[in-house]
Short mmCIF file of C-alpha atoms in Angstrom, two decimals:
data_model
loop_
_atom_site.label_atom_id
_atom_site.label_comp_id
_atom_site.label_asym_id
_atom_site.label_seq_id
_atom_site.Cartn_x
_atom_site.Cartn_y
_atom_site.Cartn_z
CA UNK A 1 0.00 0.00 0.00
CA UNK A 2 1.40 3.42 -0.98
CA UNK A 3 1.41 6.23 1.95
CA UNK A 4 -0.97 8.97 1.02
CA UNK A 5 0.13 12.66 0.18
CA UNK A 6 0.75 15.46 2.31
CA UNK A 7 -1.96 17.89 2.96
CA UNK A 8 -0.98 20.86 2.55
CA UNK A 9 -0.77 22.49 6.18
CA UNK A 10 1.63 19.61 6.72
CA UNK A 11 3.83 19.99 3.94
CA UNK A 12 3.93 24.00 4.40
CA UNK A 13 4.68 22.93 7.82
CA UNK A 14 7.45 20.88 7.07
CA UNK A 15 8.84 22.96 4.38
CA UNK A 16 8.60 26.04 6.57
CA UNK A 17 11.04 24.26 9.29
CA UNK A 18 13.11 22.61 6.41
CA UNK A 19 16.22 25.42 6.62
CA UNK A 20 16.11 26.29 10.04
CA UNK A 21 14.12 25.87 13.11
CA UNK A 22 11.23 28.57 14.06
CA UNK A 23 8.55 29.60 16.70
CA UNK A 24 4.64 29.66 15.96
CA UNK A 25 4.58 33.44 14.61
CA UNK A 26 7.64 32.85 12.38
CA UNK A 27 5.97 29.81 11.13
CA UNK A 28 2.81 31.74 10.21
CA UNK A 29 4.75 34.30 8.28
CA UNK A 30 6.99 31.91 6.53
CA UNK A 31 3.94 30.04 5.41
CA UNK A 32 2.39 33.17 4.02
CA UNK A 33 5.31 33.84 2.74
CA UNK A 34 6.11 30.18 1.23
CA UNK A 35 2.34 30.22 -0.46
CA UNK A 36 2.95 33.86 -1.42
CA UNK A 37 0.03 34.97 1.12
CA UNK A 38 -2.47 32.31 -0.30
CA UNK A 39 -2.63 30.31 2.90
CA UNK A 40 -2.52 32.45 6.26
CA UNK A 41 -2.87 29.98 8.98
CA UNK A 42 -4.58 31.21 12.11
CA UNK A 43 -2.53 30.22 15.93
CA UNK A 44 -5.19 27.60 16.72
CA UNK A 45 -4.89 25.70 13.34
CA UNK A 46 -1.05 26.19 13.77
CA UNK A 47 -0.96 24.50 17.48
CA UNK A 48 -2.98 22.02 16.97
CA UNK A 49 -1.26 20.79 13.58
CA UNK A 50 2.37 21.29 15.53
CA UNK A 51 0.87 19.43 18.33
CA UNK A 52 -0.11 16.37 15.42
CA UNK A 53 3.37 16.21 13.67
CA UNK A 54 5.17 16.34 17.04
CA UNK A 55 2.96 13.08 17.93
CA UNK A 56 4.09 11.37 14.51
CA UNK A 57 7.86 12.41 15.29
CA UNK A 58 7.76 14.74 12.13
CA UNK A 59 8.87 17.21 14.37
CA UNK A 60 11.07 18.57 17.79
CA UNK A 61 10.85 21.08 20.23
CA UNK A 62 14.33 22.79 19.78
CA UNK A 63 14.02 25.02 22.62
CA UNK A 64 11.06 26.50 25.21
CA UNK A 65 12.18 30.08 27.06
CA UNK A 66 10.32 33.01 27.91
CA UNK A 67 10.62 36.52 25.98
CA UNK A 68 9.07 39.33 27.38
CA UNK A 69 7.41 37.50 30.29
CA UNK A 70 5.52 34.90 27.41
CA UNK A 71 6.59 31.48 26.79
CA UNK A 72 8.11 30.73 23.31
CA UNK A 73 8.84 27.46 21.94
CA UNK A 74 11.22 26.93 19.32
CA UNK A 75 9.90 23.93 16.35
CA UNK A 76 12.66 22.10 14.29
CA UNK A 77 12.46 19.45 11.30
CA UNK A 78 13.35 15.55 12.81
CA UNK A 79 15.31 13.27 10.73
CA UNK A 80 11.88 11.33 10.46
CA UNK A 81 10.01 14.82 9.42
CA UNK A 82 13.54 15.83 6.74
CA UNK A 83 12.65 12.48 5.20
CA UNK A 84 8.68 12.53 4.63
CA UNK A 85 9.28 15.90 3.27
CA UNK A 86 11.99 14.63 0.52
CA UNK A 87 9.99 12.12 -0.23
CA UNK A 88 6.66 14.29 -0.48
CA UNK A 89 9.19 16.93 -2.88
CA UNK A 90 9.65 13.71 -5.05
CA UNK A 91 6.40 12.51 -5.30
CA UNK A 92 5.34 16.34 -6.35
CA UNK A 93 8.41 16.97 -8.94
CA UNK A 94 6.97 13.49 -11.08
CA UNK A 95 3.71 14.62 -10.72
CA UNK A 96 4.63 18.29 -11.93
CA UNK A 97 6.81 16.69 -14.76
CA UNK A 98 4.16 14.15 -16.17
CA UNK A 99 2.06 17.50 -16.53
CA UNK A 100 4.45 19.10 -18.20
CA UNK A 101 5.22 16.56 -20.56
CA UNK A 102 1.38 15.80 -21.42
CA UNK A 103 1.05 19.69 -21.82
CA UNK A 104 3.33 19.69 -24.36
CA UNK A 105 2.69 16.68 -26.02
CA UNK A 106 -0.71 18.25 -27.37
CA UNK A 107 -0.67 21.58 -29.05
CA UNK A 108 -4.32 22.89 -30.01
CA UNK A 109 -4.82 23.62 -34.09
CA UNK A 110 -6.02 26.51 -35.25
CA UNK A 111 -9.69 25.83 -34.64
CA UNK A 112 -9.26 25.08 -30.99
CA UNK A 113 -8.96 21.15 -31.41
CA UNK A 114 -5.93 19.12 -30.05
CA UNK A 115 -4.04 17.32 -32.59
#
């Protein structure tokens, strides 16, 4: 049986922690920033999916401390979460490229039908 794809939160999770690790607000903006402002995940949906990938081992606490009185805890990428996400990158890249290549394998005629 094949594993089933990312959803997205996940991967822009993943992807998000992939170069260095970050606390929730850095995650939100890197994820806007990562989806070029399409997907602006709210705190709540943030927590709760950190709270999921640290239960599947995707996922570490690099460091807790407190700045300016508030707790602040630092999320990195585990070897386990580095891995799913290559893999994910893979499975996207032949799915992109088999698009490609059947996009270009068809050109429309000049009336508007495919040859």
């Amino acid at each position: 049986m094949t594993e089933r794809s990312m959803q997205e939160p996940t991967l822009l999770l993943l992807t998000a922690l992939a170069d260095a690790p970050r606390h929730g607000y850095a995650l939100i903006q890197e994820i806007a920033a990562i989806s070029d402002g399409r997907v602006r995940m709210r705190a709540g949906t943030l927590y709760g999916a950190l709270d999921r990938l640290l239960g599947q081992g995707l996922i570490r606490v690099e460091s807790d401390e407190v700045v300016d009185g508030r707790a602040r805890r630092t999320y990195a990428l585990s070897d386990t979460g580095r891995g799913a996400l290559a893999v994910e990158a893979e499975r996207l890249r032949a799915v992109a490229a088999e698009a490609e290549r059947r996009l270009t394998a068809f050109r429309p005629r000049a009336n508007g039908a495919f040859a």
